[in-house]
mmCIF file of C-alpha atoms in Angstrom:
data_model
loop_
_atom_site.group_PDB
_atom_site.id
_atom_site.type_symbol
_atom_site.label_atom_id
_atom_site.label_comp_id
_atom_site.label_asym_id
_atom_site.label_seq_id
_atom_site.Cartn_x
_atom_site.Cartn_y
_atom_site.Cartn_z
ATOM 1 C CA MET A 736 80.131 78.914 105.111
ATOM 2 C CA PRO A 737 83.248 78.442 104.417
ATOM 3 C CA PRO A 738 85.339 75.975 106.823
ATOM 4 C CA PRO A 739 87.698 77.688 110.060
ATOM 5 C CA ALA A 740 90.913 78.954 109.096
ATOM 6 C CA ASP A 741 94.005 76.609 110.098
ATOM 7 C CA PRO A 742 95.787 77.788 112.568
ATOM 8 C CA ALA A 743 98.677 75.682 111.355
ATOM 9 C CA ASP A 744 97.914 77.235 107.665
ATOM 10 C CA PRO A 745 101.379 78.729 106.066
ATOM 11 C CA SER A 746 99.472 81.007 104.122
ATOM 12 C CA HIS A 747 98.311 83.043 108.000
ATOM 13 C CA PRO A 748 102.239 82.674 109.113
ATOM 14 C CA TRP A 749 101.765 84.263 112.824
ATOM 15 C CA PRO A 750 105.400 87.073 112.757
ATOM 16 C CA LEU A 751 105.714 86.107 116.576
ATOM 17 C CA ALA A 752 106.879 83.387 118.337
ATOM 18 C CA ASP A 753 104.108 83.842 121.545
ATOM 19 C CA GLY A 754 100.906 85.197 121.352
ATOM 20 C CA VAL A 755 99.016 82.285 119.624
ATOM 21 C CA ASP A 756 95.598 83.238 121.532
ATOM 22 C CA VAL A 757 95.434 86.352 119.810
ATOM 23 C CA ARG A 758 96.594 84.686 116.077
ATOM 24 C CA ASP A 759 93.515 82.339 116.804
ATOM 25 C CA GLU A 760 91.562 85.250 118.261
ATOM 26 C CA LEU A 761 92.102 87.075 115.380
ATOM 27 C CA LEU A 762 91.663 84.036 112.926
ATOM 28 C CA ALA A 763 88.383 83.680 113.897
ATOM 29 C CA ALA A 764 87.294 87.407 113.329
ATOM 30 C CA TYR A 765 88.660 86.851 109.865
ATOM 31 C CA ALA A 766 86.556 83.722 109.512
ATOM 32 C CA ASP A 767 83.481 85.439 110.534
ATOM 33 C CA PRO A 768 80.842 83.857 108.098
ATOM 34 C CA THR A 769 78.930 87.445 107.829
ATOM 35 C CA ARG A 770 82.338 88.937 106.147
ATOM 36 C CA GLY A 771 82.297 89.247 102.299
ATOM 37 C CA TYR A 772 85.543 90.149 100.585
ATOM 38 C CA HIS A 773 87.517 91.218 104.584
ATOM 39 C CA ASP A 774 88.153 87.373 105.501
ATOM 40 C CA THR A 775 90.509 84.599 105.830
ATOM 41 C CA THR A 776 91.779 84.756 102.068
ATOM 42 C CA HIS A 777 92.261 88.703 102.087
ATOM 43 C CA LEU A 778 94.381 88.157 105.005
ATOM 44 C CA ALA A 779 96.133 85.703 103.154
ATOM 45 C CA GLU A 780 96.766 88.101 100.200
ATOM 46 C CA VAL A 781 97.739 90.845 102.146
ATOM 47 C CA LEU A 782 100.390 88.684 103.852
ATOM 48 C CA ALA A 783 101.429 87.103 100.815
ATOM 49 C CA ARG A 784 102.210 90.159 98.854
ATOM 50 C CA VAL A 785 104.168 91.522 102.108
ATOM 51 C CA GLU A 786 106.312 88.689 101.857
ATOM 52 C CA GLU A 787 106.505 89.681 98.074
ATOM 53 C CA LEU A 788 107.703 92.975 99.002
ATOM 54 C CA ALA A 789 110.121 91.897 101.243
ATOM 55 C CA ALA A 790 111.550 89.290 99.238
ATOM 56 C CA ALA A 791 111.910 91.723 95.883
ATOM 57 C CA GLY A 792 114.106 93.950 98.306
ATOM 58 C CA VAL A 793 111.846 96.665 99.636
ATOM 59 C CA GLY A 794 112.971 97.388 102.625
ATOM 60 C CA PHE A 795 110.698 98.212 105.878
ATOM 61 C CA ASP A 796 110.440 96.986 109.507
ATOM 62 C CA ARG A 797 109.122 93.489 109.256
ATOM 63 C CA THR A 798 108.130 92.983 112.651
ATOM 64 C CA PRO A 799 105.591 95.858 112.570
ATOM 65 C CA VAL A 800 104.249 95.657 109.321
ATOM 66 C CA ARG A 801 103.413 91.556 109.558
ATOM 67 C CA LEU A 802 101.745 92.463 112.702
ATOM 68 C CA ALA A 803 99.925 95.371 111.347
ATOM 69 C CA ALA A 804 98.932 93.080 108.345
ATOM 70 C CA TRP A 805 97.181 90.684 110.840
ATOM 71 C CA PHE A 806 95.270 93.071 112.252
ATOM 72 C CA HIS A 807 94.199 95.736 109.735
ATOM 73 C CA ASP A 808 90.536 94.447 109.131
ATOM 74 C CA SER A 809 90.413 92.779 112.574
ATOM 75 C CA VAL A 810 87.109 94.309 112.636
ATOM 76 C CA TYR A 811 85.353 95.043 109.412
ATOM 77 C CA ASP A 812 81.713 95.442 110.196
ATOM 78 C CA GLY A 813 80.779 97.848 106.969
ATOM 79 C CA GLU A 814 80.079 100.705 109.581
ATOM 80 C CA ARG A 815 82.713 103.578 110.024
ATOM 81 C CA ASP A 816 85.872 103.853 112.161
ATOM 82 C CA ALA A 817 86.835 99.740 111.516
ATOM 83 C CA GLU A 818 90.233 100.962 111.214
ATOM 84 C CA GLU A 819 90.224 102.768 114.433
ATOM 85 C CA ARG A 820 88.853 99.718 116.492
ATOM 86 C CA SER A 821 91.548 97.467 114.918
ATOM 87 C CA ALA A 822 94.285 99.233 115.475
ATOM 88 C CA ALA A 823 92.387 99.590 119.494
ATOM 89 C CA TRP A 824 92.698 95.954 119.108
ATOM 90 C CA ALA A 825 96.112 96.053 118.579
ATOM 91 C CA GLU A 826 96.910 98.232 121.625
ATOM 92 C CA ASP A 827 94.879 96.329 123.733
ATOM 93 C CA ALA A 828 96.451 92.906 122.515
ATOM 94 C CA LEU A 829 99.999 93.571 122.132
ATOM 95 C CA PRO A 830 101.412 94.912 124.973
ATOM 96 C CA GLY A 831 104.103 92.039 126.531
ATOM 97 C CA LEU A 832 104.650 90.474 123.587
ATOM 98 C CA VAL A 833 106.119 93.097 121.655
ATOM 99 C CA ASP A 834 107.842 96.258 123.184
ATOM 100 C CA ASP A 835 105.775 99.696 123.682
ATOM 101 C CA ALA A 836 107.237 101.484 119.767
ATOM 102 C CA THR A 837 106.370 98.503 117.908
ATOM 103 C CA VAL A 838 102.908 98.425 119.365
ATOM 104 C CA ALA A 839 102.494 102.191 118.812
ATOM 105 C CA GLU A 840 103.759 101.333 115.092
ATOM 106 C CA VAL A 841 101.084 98.877 114.620
ATOM 107 C CA ALA A 842 98.336 100.908 115.259
ATOM 108 C CA ARG A 843 99.804 103.700 113.400
ATOM 109 C CA LEU A 844 99.773 101.698 109.965
ATOM 110 C CA ILE A 845 96.492 100.389 110.857
ATOM 111 C CA ARG A 846 94.870 103.888 110.942
ATOM 112 C CA LEU A 847 97.107 104.324 107.699
ATOM 113 C CA THR A 848 94.868 102.170 105.964
ATOM 114 C CA GLU A 849 91.825 104.065 106.401
ATOM 115 C CA THR A 850 93.296 106.498 103.458
ATOM 116 C CA HIS A 851 96.175 104.633 101.597
ATOM 117 C CA ARG A 852 98.465 107.812 101.740
ATOM 118 C CA PRO A 853 101.424 107.071 103.514
ATOM 119 C CA ASP A 854 104.088 109.682 102.758
ATOM 120 C CA ASP A 855 106.850 108.957 100.318
ATOM 121 C CA GLY A 856 109.327 108.252 103.297
ATOM 122 C CA ASP A 857 107.132 106.257 105.185
ATOM 123 C CA LEU A 858 108.779 102.696 104.108
ATOM 124 C CA ASN A 859 106.420 100.461 106.348
ATOM 125 C CA GLY A 860 102.631 102.524 105.780
ATOM 126 C CA CYS A 861 103.899 102.361 101.741
ATOM 127 C CA VAL A 862 104.403 98.526 102.023
ATOM 128 C CA LEU A 863 101.302 97.927 103.911
ATOM 129 C CA SER A 864 99.215 100.196 101.816
ATOM 130 C CA ASP A 865 100.367 98.370 98.658
ATOM 131 C CA ALA A 866 100.107 95.008 100.167
ATOM 132 C CA ASP A 867 96.430 95.592 101.193
ATOM 133 C CA LEU A 868 95.350 97.536 97.497
ATOM 134 C CA GLY A 869 97.400 94.724 95.688
ATOM 135 C CA ILE A 870 93.475 92.927 95.129
ATOM 136 C CA LEU A 871 93.213 95.860 92.219
ATOM 137 C CA ALA A 872 95.903 94.313 90.197
ATOM 138 C CA ALA A 873 94.299 90.775 90.548
ATOM 139 C CA PRO A 874 93.096 89.079 86.940
ATOM 140 C CA ASP A 875 89.908 89.256 85.818
ATOM 141 C CA ALA A 876 87.849 86.481 88.001
ATOM 142 C CA ARG A 877 89.857 87.413 91.115
ATOM 143 C CA TYR A 878 88.845 90.901 90.447
ATOM 144 C CA ALA A 879 84.948 90.320 89.917
ATOM 145 C CA SER A 880 85.103 88.039 92.917
ATOM 146 C CA TYR A 881 86.394 90.568 95.011
ATOM 147 C CA VAL A 882 83.837 93.311 93.785
ATOM 148 C CA ALA A 883 81.234 91.174 94.142
ATOM 149 C CA ALA A 884 82.541 90.187 97.754
ATOM 150 C CA VAL A 885 82.502 93.677 98.923
ATOM 151 C CA ARG A 886 78.784 94.321 97.208
ATOM 152 C CA ALA A 887 77.755 91.555 99.771
ATOM 153 C CA GLU A 888 79.443 93.066 102.982
ATOM 154 C CA TYR A 889 77.318 95.798 102.330
ATOM 155 C CA GLY A 890 74.005 94.065 101.917
ATOM 156 C CA HIS A 891 72.382 96.209 104.314
ATOM 157 C CA LEU A 892 72.584 99.197 101.461
ATOM 158 C CA ASP A 893 70.242 99.558 98.620
ATOM 159 C CA ASP A 894 71.974 99.441 95.233
ATOM 160 C CA ALA A 895 71.586 103.259 94.943
ATOM 161 C CA THR A 896 73.426 104.390 98.207
ATOM 162 C CA PHE A 897 75.795 101.415 97.763
ATOM 163 C CA ASP A 898 76.602 102.307 94.055
ATOM 164 C CA ALA A 899 77.090 106.151 94.652
ATOM 165 C CA GLY A 900 79.521 105.048 97.434
ATOM 166 C CA ARG A 901 81.446 102.926 95.773
ATOM 167 C CA ARG A 902 82.014 105.099 92.873
ATOM 168 C CA ARG A 903 83.561 107.470 95.751
ATOM 169 C CA VAL A 904 85.635 105.062 96.732
ATOM 170 C CA LEU A 905 87.526 104.060 93.204
ATOM 171 C CA GLU A 906 87.579 108.111 92.211
ATOM 172 C CA ASP A 907 89.605 108.702 95.086
ATOM 173 C CA LEU A 908 91.822 105.973 94.433
ATOM 174 C CA LEU A 909 92.066 107.100 91.005
ATOM 175 C CA ALA A 910 93.064 110.496 91.756
ATOM 176 C CA LYS A 911 96.123 109.178 93.644
ATOM 177 C CA PRO A 912 98.664 109.849 91.465
ATOM 178 C CA ARG A 913 100.064 106.560 92.398
ATOM 179 C CA LEU A 914 98.059 103.595 93.699
ATOM 180 C CA PHE A 915 101.397 101.748 94.662
ATOM 181 C CA HIS A 916 104.459 103.761 96.712
ATOM 182 C CA THR A 917 107.187 100.807 96.504
ATOM 183 C CA ALA A 918 109.051 101.190 93.247
ATOM 184 C CA TYR A 919 108.583 96.978 92.701
ATOM 185 C CA ALA A 920 104.736 97.277 92.896
ATOM 186 C CA HIS A 921 104.244 100.509 91.040
ATOM 187 C CA ASP A 922 105.921 99.099 87.838
ATOM 188 C CA ARG A 923 104.064 95.611 88.672
ATOM 189 C CA TRP A 924 100.765 96.187 89.759
ATOM 190 C CA GLU A 925 99.797 99.964 88.609
ATOM 191 C CA GLN A 926 98.762 99.165 85.429
ATOM 192 C CA ARG A 927 96.688 96.699 85.927
ATOM 193 C CA ALA A 928 94.999 98.041 88.905
ATOM 194 C CA ARG A 929 94.207 101.259 87.153
ATOM 195 C CA ALA A 930 93.055 99.215 84.407
ATOM 196 C CA ASN A 931 90.602 96.959 86.073
ATOM 197 C CA VAL A 932 88.980 100.316 88.582
ATOM 198 C CA THR A 933 88.661 102.480 85.168
ATOM 199 C CA ALA A 934 86.479 99.129 84.048
ATOM 200 C CA GLU A 935 84.744 98.694 87.025
ATOM 201 C CA LEU A 936 83.427 102.657 86.668
ATOM 202 C CA GLY A 937 82.872 102.490 83.440
ATOM 203 C CA ALA A 938 80.481 99.438 84.222
ATOM 204 C CA GLY A 939 78.093 101.703 85.866
ATOM 205 C CA PRO A 940 75.539 99.774 88.404
ATOM 206 C CA ALA A 941 75.124 96.287 88.952
#
């Protein structure tokens, strides 16, 4: 079992002055030992990519995107509607910490991660989608560990069922005109990500 996430860890920057109880509940959810890929490491990587895009000058609304990154996989159990349940958690937890418009935007962004198909003019959605899918452009060793961790999360499925579902997900990703929607991410991550996904598909069932 991995050690529990440290709330003071700078790899998990909380975007609000208040709400540390909410932050700690989210960290506990990501640290659940039954999770494979969608754990505190994934959370830290998504948050880091959001900051990378911000540092590169990509314009977006920082607070709702950062909060959406925190909540986007707050519920993850290998079952359907995890994004919807994660959005509902945000809608329940955030009132009183941020204004109603921010709550609504956070929930919208979380729901968008079900498809990763933001409109071109949806800068907040583009940033969150790019940050979430950035793992696809990882170096070989990290990509391999990601694939193995995803399989572990679906340990309740037999190989044939998992392989068919995974293939559908990967083929759907490759069918997108762009995996990454911001110019920064597209220029730096697109080619590597497509190569990784194509190689995984070519490898066939494990």
